[in-house]
Amino acid sequence: MSKELSYTIEEVSQFLKVSKLTLYDLVKKGEMPVFRVGRQMRIDAKDLDNYINNHKTIQEPSHKNPVNDLRQDGTKDSHKIVISGQDLVLDMLGKHIEKNSSFKSFRSFTGSLNSLISMYNGEGDIVSLHLFDGDTGEYNLPYIKKILVSTPFILINLLSRKAGLYVKKGNPLSLTSWVDLNRDDVKIINREKGSGARILLDEQLRINKIPFSNIKGYEHEETSHLSIASAVSSGIADVGVGIEKAAKIAGIDFIPLITEQYDLVILKTPKTEGLIRSVKAILSSMQFQSEVKSLGDYDTSQTGKIIYET
């Protein structure tokens, strides 16, 4: 029988920062699958991961069919915006945008690089990025300049967070650096192509001159920080790359190796002037920054800072 990770209602409540009553209501409605061990309800890690990714109440509208974005009079609904990325802070940002403006926010859970390419192709309004460039040691801007060619944009800091290695409790293999991934006794689990965590790993392997073919488990992919942490916890892999918060809920150890700069990019057009003003005001507000700090594991010292503007 394969090892599976599961959580109590209380553990999920603490992770999602919602009340246990909210979770019981989701269970009652059939939106959150559970199973019982005696009298205790438990939520399978994969079911929690699916719920977070799907976000049924704020699911992204299809952009493959332009009709979905049209009003009855045939004009485009400029008040719909799509925010891409997986971090829970983006849900908070969406709620603040809706509260303080006329915009209605929807969410896309696509990875950083793929979302940036989609923005270049005319899809997406706010793209969150944590893309490490091994040549400069910088985050995000080197990629944006190459992809958003001749397109005015603004890059604003959302937060900073630690990224590194997920390892089993007690770190039995004594992993401490990127170079340790090259060991014969280490098996990793990888993120999908286009995600910030995948690019971080690939850049670190390139910098350290480690061929992908040397890495055991490199082709085995999952699509979120939580699913990577769960795979390490259940013994599917020895190590994965991700952020600190998911390690805590999975009950595993975390080896911090780098501080990620997590930014937002918005194209500058006459239609986005109001959106940019709203986002800048929200990110600079004490209320928003206090809410982010309450989640733990986030640095808001640069939140709202304009990193670059064309």
Tab-separated table of C-alpha atoms in Angstrom:
chain	number	residue	atom	x	y	z
A	1	MET	CA	0.000	0.000	0.000
A	2	SER	CA	1.473	3.367	-1.012
A	3	LYS	CA	1.941	6.042	1.626
A	4	GLU	CA	-0.580	8.877	1.445
A	5	LEU	CA	-0.529	12.131	3.394
A	6	SER	CA	-3.684	13.476	5.011
A	7	TYR	CA	-4.603	16.304	7.359
A	8	THR	CA	-7.084	16.962	10.135
A	9	ILE	CA	-9.747	19.646	9.794
A	10	GLU	CA	-7.813	21.762	12.297
A	11	GLU	CA	-4.557	21.509	10.331
A	12	VAL	CA	-6.260	22.557	7.086
A	13	SER	CA	-8.037	25.363	8.944
A	14	GLN	CA	-4.687	26.740	10.116
A	15	PHE	CA	-3.101	26.417	6.678
A	16	LEU	CA	-5.930	28.104	4.758
A	17	LYS	CA	-6.575	30.678	7.504
A	18	VAL	CA	-10.300	29.878	7.602
A	19	SER	CA	-12.509	28.672	10.427
A	20	LYS	CA	-13.236	24.999	10.999
A	21	LEU	CA	-16.920	25.831	10.467
A	22	THR	CA	-16.094	26.960	6.923
A	23	LEU	CA	-14.406	23.624	6.232
A	24	TYR	CA	-17.284	21.632	7.732
A	25	ASP	CA	-19.631	23.575	5.448
A	26	LEU	CA	-17.477	22.660	2.409
A	27	VAL	CA	-17.558	19.018	3.501
A	28	LYS	CA	-21.326	19.130	3.948
A	29	LYS	CA	-21.762	20.602	0.448
A	30	GLY	CA	-19.522	17.913	-1.039
A	31	GLU	CA	-16.894	20.422	-2.163
A	32	MET	CA	-14.154	19.072	0.109
A	33	PRO	CA	-13.807	15.236	0.117
A	34	VAL	CA	-13.015	13.653	3.495
A	35	PHE	CA	-12.586	10.216	4.997
A	36	ARG	CA	-12.885	9.098	8.605
A	37	VAL	CA	-10.474	7.399	10.950
A	38	GLY	CA	-12.713	6.460	13.860
A	39	ARG	CA	-14.581	9.660	14.686
A	40	GLN	CA	-11.965	11.951	13.171
A	41	MET	CA	-12.397	13.522	9.738
A	42	ARG	CA	-9.289	13.687	7.573
A	43	ILE	CA	-8.619	15.348	4.221
A	44	ASP	CA	-6.346	13.662	1.713
A	45	ALA	CA	-3.439	15.856	0.580
A	46	LYS	CA	-4.332	15.365	-3.086
A	47	ASP	CA	-7.932	16.430	-2.473
A	48	LEU	CA	-6.765	19.562	-0.651
A	49	ASP	CA	-4.301	20.292	-3.443
A	50	ASN	CA	-7.053	19.885	-6.055
A	51	TYR	CA	-9.360	22.209	-4.129
A	52	ILE	CA	-6.692	24.908	-3.895
A	53	ASN	CA	-5.877	24.624	-7.607
A	54	ASN	CA	-9.485	24.548	-8.770
A	55	HIS	CA	-10.896	27.266	-6.483
A	56	LYS	CA	-14.384	26.558	-7.643
A	57	THR	CA	-15.794	29.866	-6.417
A	58	ILE	CA	-13.245	32.004	-8.331
A	59	GLN	CA	-12.282	29.788	-11.220
A	60	GLU	CA	-10.661	31.420	-14.229
A	61	PRO	CA	-12.994	32.120	-17.142
A	62	SER	CA	-11.987	30.657	-20.488
A	63	HIS	CA	-9.975	32.987	-22.708
A	64	LYS	CA	-10.030	30.636	-25.651
A	65	ASN	CA	-13.545	31.822	-26.484
A	66	PRO	CA	-13.685	35.642	-26.733
A	67	VAL	CA	-17.481	35.545	-26.423
A	68	ASN	CA	-17.061	34.878	-22.695
A	69	ASP	CA	-15.549	38.345	-22.267
A	70	LEU	CA	-18.275	40.231	-24.118
A	71	ARG	CA	-21.225	42.124	-22.729
A	72	GLN	CA	-24.648	41.771	-24.329
A	73	ASP	CA	-23.949	44.835	-26.454
A	74	GLY	CA	-20.850	43.129	-27.907
A	75	THR	CA	-18.243	45.248	-26.151
A	76	LYS	CA	-15.480	43.733	-24.028
A	77	ASP	CA	-16.058	43.688	-20.259
A	78	SER	CA	-13.051	45.685	-19.073
A	79	HIS	CA	-13.919	45.074	-15.406
A	80	LYS	CA	-12.947	41.398	-15.504
A	81	ILE	CA	-9.340	40.756	-14.555
A	82	VAL	CA	-7.341	37.541	-14.282
A	83	ILE	CA	-4.602	37.137	-11.658
A	84	SER	CA	-2.157	34.300	-12.302
A	85	GLY	CA	-0.141	32.337	-9.768
A	86	GLN	CA	-0.672	29.865	-6.934
A	87	ASP	CA	0.187	31.712	-3.716
A	88	LEU	CA	-2.700	32.283	-1.271
A	89	VAL	CA	-1.692	35.956	-1.026
A	90	LEU	CA	-3.046	36.409	-4.554
A	91	ASP	CA	-6.508	35.444	-3.294
A	92	MET	CA	-6.194	38.177	-0.684
A	93	LEU	CA	-5.125	40.646	-3.363
A	94	GLY	CA	-8.138	39.728	-5.510
A	95	LYS	CA	-10.529	40.329	-2.612
A	96	HIS	CA	-8.978	43.719	-1.892
A	97	ILE	CA	-9.220	44.691	-5.564
A	98	GLU	CA	-12.912	43.798	-5.642
A	99	LYS	CA	-13.538	45.664	-2.378
A	100	ASN	CA	-11.764	48.847	-3.442
A	101	SER	CA	-12.581	49.058	-7.159
A	102	SER	CA	-15.117	48.037	-9.792
A	103	PHE	CA	-12.959	45.119	-10.999
A	104	LYS	CA	-14.060	41.496	-10.659
A	105	SER	CA	-11.071	39.200	-10.175
A	106	PHE	CA	-10.633	35.649	-11.406
A	107	ARG	CA	-7.701	33.330	-10.833
A	108	SER	CA	-5.415	31.324	-13.059
A	109	PHE	CA	-3.066	28.806	-11.426
A	110	THR	CA	-0.612	28.674	-14.330
A	111	GLY	CA	3.138	28.868	-13.586
A	112	SER	CA	5.156	32.083	-13.796
A	113	LEU	CA	6.828	31.658	-17.188
A	114	ASN	CA	3.752	30.290	-18.951
A	115	SER	CA	1.655	33.151	-17.517
A	116	LEU	CA	4.169	35.716	-18.748
A	117	ILE	CA	4.038	34.247	-22.247
A	118	SER	CA	0.224	34.318	-22.083
A	119	MET	CA	0.382	38.010	-21.145
A	120	TYR	CA	2.526	38.664	-24.215
A	121	ASN	CA	-0.187	36.926	-26.261
A	122	GLY	CA	-2.874	39.189	-24.807
A	123	GLU	CA	-4.180	37.013	-21.963
A	124	GLY	CA	-4.053	37.789	-18.253
A	125	ASP	CA	-4.053	41.112	-16.432
A	126	ILE	CA	-1.858	40.607	-13.351
A	127	VAL	CA	0.936	38.038	-13.584
A	128	SER	CA	2.837	36.980	-10.464
A	129	LEU	CA	6.451	35.990	-11.021
A	130	HIS	CA	9.334	34.338	-9.176
A	131	LEU	CA	11.717	33.599	-12.046
A	132	PHE	CA	15.394	33.288	-11.101
A	133	ASP	CA	18.043	34.203	-13.665
A	134	GLY	CA	21.293	32.372	-12.997
A	135	ASP	CA	23.445	34.710	-15.097
A	136	THR	CA	22.537	37.906	-13.230
A	137	GLY	CA	21.305	36.515	-9.906
A	138	GLU	CA	18.185	38.650	-10.377
A	139	TYR	CA	14.543	37.721	-10.262
A	140	ASN	CA	11.903	38.363	-12.942
A	141	LEU	CA	13.136	41.460	-14.822
A	142	PRO	CA	15.568	39.598	-17.142
A	143	TYR	CA	12.690	37.365	-18.293
A	144	ILE	CA	10.198	40.190	-18.668
A	145	LYS	CA	12.533	42.248	-20.834
A	146	LYS	CA	13.009	39.300	-23.186
A	147	ILE	CA	9.331	38.315	-23.428
A	148	LEU	CA	7.369	41.581	-23.196
A	149	VAL	CA	9.327	43.065	-26.079
A	150	SER	CA	8.454	46.733	-26.812
A	151	THR	CA	5.498	46.496	-24.420
A	152	PRO	CA	5.175	49.097	-21.614
A	153	PHE	CA	4.761	47.479	-18.184
A	154	ILE	CA	5.128	48.060	-14.466
A	155	LEU	CA	6.777	45.572	-12.100
A	156	ILE	CA	5.754	45.840	-8.424
A	157	ASN	CA	6.971	43.770	-5.488
A	158	LEU	CA	4.324	41.635	-3.805
A	159	LEU	CA	6.526	40.025	-1.136
A	160	SER	CA	9.705	38.064	-0.511
A	161	ARG	CA	9.837	34.446	0.693
A	162	LYS	CA	12.360	31.687	1.262
A	163	ALA	CA	12.765	28.945	-1.346
A	164	GLY	CA	14.795	25.797	-0.956
A	165	LEU	CA	14.606	22.052	-0.442
A	166	TYR	CA	11.838	19.939	1.074
A	167	VAL	CA	13.354	17.020	2.957
A	168	LYS	CA	11.998	14.331	5.259
A	169	LYS	CA	11.724	15.065	8.959
A	170	GLY	CA	15.188	15.104	10.486
A	171	ASN	CA	16.847	15.443	7.058
A	172	PRO	CA	18.089	11.798	7.083
A	173	LEU	CA	20.212	12.266	3.950
A	174	SER	CA	21.868	15.418	5.339
A	175	LEU	CA	21.054	17.528	2.277
A	176	THR	CA	22.343	21.097	2.489
A	177	SER	CA	22.855	22.454	-1.035
A	178	TRP	CA	21.874	22.233	-4.697
A	179	VAL	CA	24.951	20.127	-5.374
A	180	ASP	CA	23.585	17.376	-3.104
A	181	LEU	CA	20.867	16.679	-5.699
A	182	ASN	CA	23.584	15.094	-7.841
A	183	ARG	CA	24.107	12.260	-5.355
A	184	ASP	CA	23.269	8.682	-6.390
A	185	ASP	CA	21.242	8.077	-3.225
A	186	VAL	CA	18.950	11.095	-3.743
A	187	LYS	CA	15.667	10.987	-5.655
A	188	ILE	CA	13.820	14.228	-6.389
A	189	ILE	CA	10.295	15.129	-7.429
A	190	ASN	CA	10.103	18.006	-9.897
A	191	ARG	CA	7.702	20.838	-10.691
A	192	GLU	CA	6.121	21.259	-14.112
A	193	LYS	CA	7.842	23.167	-16.925
A	194	GLY	CA	7.140	26.901	-16.804
A	195	SER	CA	6.800	27.092	-13.020
A	196	GLY	CA	9.097	29.323	-10.998
A	197	ALA	CA	10.296	26.414	-8.851
A	198	ARG	CA	11.226	24.393	-11.962
A	199	ILE	CA	13.186	27.315	-13.390
A	200	LEU	CA	14.972	27.824	-10.063
A	201	LEU	CA	16.034	24.178	-10.054
A	202	ASP	CA	17.094	24.198	-13.707
A	203	GLU	CA	19.132	27.371	-13.270
A	204	GLN	CA	20.866	26.005	-10.179
A	205	LEU	CA	21.715	22.785	-12.004
A	206	ARG	CA	23.101	24.833	-14.907
A	207	ILE	CA	25.173	27.064	-12.618
A	208	ASN	CA	26.604	24.042	-10.827
A	209	LYS	CA	27.219	22.191	-14.129
A	210	ILE	CA	24.997	19.264	-13.167
A	211	PRO	CA	23.369	17.506	-16.171
A	212	PHE	CA	19.624	16.917	-15.883
A	213	SER	CA	20.261	13.281	-16.788
A	214	ASN	CA	22.195	12.832	-13.526
A	215	ILE	CA	19.191	13.737	-11.369
A	216	LYS	CA	17.117	10.763	-10.267
A	217	GLY	CA	13.383	11.544	-10.510
A	218	TYR	CA	13.854	14.651	-12.671
A	219	GLU	CA	11.064	13.570	-15.056
A	220	HIS	CA	8.540	12.973	-12.258
A	221	GLU	CA	6.431	16.160	-12.036
A	222	GLU	CA	3.781	17.629	-9.749
A	223	THR	CA	1.961	20.930	-10.164
A	224	SER	CA	2.091	22.744	-6.810
A	225	HIS	CA	4.273	23.363	-3.763
A	226	LEU	CA	1.907	21.361	-1.588
A	227	SER	CA	1.904	18.317	-3.851
A	228	ILE	CA	5.730	18.361	-3.914
A	229	ALA	CA	5.895	18.599	-0.116
A	230	SER	CA	3.328	15.806	0.212
A	231	ALA	CA	5.350	13.559	-2.095
A	232	VAL	CA	8.435	14.036	0.078
A	233	SER	CA	6.441	13.423	3.257
A	234	SER	CA	4.917	10.202	1.933
A	235	GLY	CA	8.272	8.821	0.737
A	236	ILE	CA	7.650	9.076	-3.009
A	237	ALA	CA	10.788	11.201	-3.227
A	238	ASP	CA	13.653	12.259	-0.962
A	239	VAL	CA	13.634	15.925	-1.885
A	240	GLY	CA	11.749	18.617	-3.797
A	241	VAL	CA	12.041	22.347	-4.460
A	242	GLY	CA	9.508	24.797	-3.056
A	243	ILE	CA	8.646	27.462	-0.489
A	244	GLU	CA	8.625	27.185	3.285
A	245	LYS	CA	4.878	27.357	3.977
A	246	ALA	CA	3.994	24.057	2.270
A	247	ALA	CA	6.725	22.252	4.236
A	248	LYS	CA	5.096	23.249	7.511
A	249	ILE	CA	1.678	21.878	6.689
A	250	ALA	CA	3.193	18.648	5.327
A	251	GLY	CA	5.187	18.204	8.528
A	252	ILE	CA	8.570	17.968	6.819
A	253	ASP	CA	11.811	19.915	7.134
A	254	PHE	CA	12.795	22.817	4.906
A	255	ILE	CA	16.332	23.808	3.881
A	256	PRO	CA	16.268	27.517	2.844
A	257	LEU	CA	18.706	28.241	0.004
A	258	ILE	CA	17.536	31.505	-1.552
A	259	THR	CA	15.241	34.479	-0.923
A	260	GLU	CA	12.726	34.781	-3.734
A	261	GLN	CA	11.549	38.148	-5.013
A	262	TYR	CA	7.865	37.598	-5.765
A	263	ASP	CA	6.593	40.379	-8.036
A	264	LEU	CA	3.542	41.423	-10.023
A	265	VAL	CA	3.696	42.627	-13.627
A	266	ILE	CA	0.900	44.621	-15.278
A	267	LEU	CA	0.901	45.957	-18.830
A	268	LYS	CA	0.587	49.734	-19.098
A	269	THR	CA	-2.302	50.700	-21.367
A	270	PRO	CA	-5.074	53.292	-21.100
A	271	LYS	CA	-7.417	50.481	-19.952
A	272	THR	CA	-5.142	49.377	-17.093
A	273	GLU	CA	-4.502	52.810	-15.552
A	274	GLY	CA	-7.230	52.315	-12.949
A	275	LEU	CA	-6.103	48.760	-12.179
A	276	ILE	CA	-2.502	49.876	-11.637
A	277	ARG	CA	-3.602	52.670	-9.293
A	278	SER	CA	-5.722	50.231	-7.310
A	279	VAL	CA	-2.984	47.595	-6.998
A	280	LYS	CA	-0.363	50.165	-5.951
A	281	ALA	CA	-2.677	51.555	-3.260
A	282	ILE	CA	-3.555	48.093	-1.930
A	283	LEU	CA	0.027	46.852	-1.762
A	284	SER	CA	1.145	50.020	0.030
A	285	SER	CA	-1.649	49.851	2.620
A	286	MET	CA	-0.941	48.784	6.191
A	287	GLN	CA	-4.085	46.645	6.193
A	288	PHE	CA	-2.959	44.464	3.287
A	289	GLN	CA	0.605	44.158	4.577
A	290	SER	CA	-0.655	43.207	8.047
A	291	GLU	CA	-2.840	40.477	6.559
A	292	VAL	CA	0.114	39.074	4.620
A	293	LYS	CA	2.341	39.134	7.702
A	294	SER	CA	-0.313	37.243	9.689
A	295	LEU	CA	0.120	34.273	7.350
A	296	GLY	CA	3.741	33.890	8.437
A	297	ASP	CA	6.837	33.074	6.344
A	298	TYR	CA	6.530	36.221	4.211
A	299	ASP	CA	8.673	39.376	4.133
A	300	THR	CA	6.673	42.533	3.299
A	301	SER	CA	9.510	45.048	3.727
A	302	GLN	CA	9.503	45.731	-0.043
A	303	THR	CA	5.784	45.172	-0.679
A	304	GLY	CA	4.424	47.878	-2.998
A	305	LYS	CA	7.874	48.971	-4.196
A	306	ILE	CA	8.064	49.668	-7.933
A	307	ILE	CA	10.894	47.459	-9.180
A	308	TYR	CA	10.818	48.675	-12.776
A	309	GLU	CA	8.573	50.743	-15.008
A	310	THR	CA	8.657	51.563	-18.709
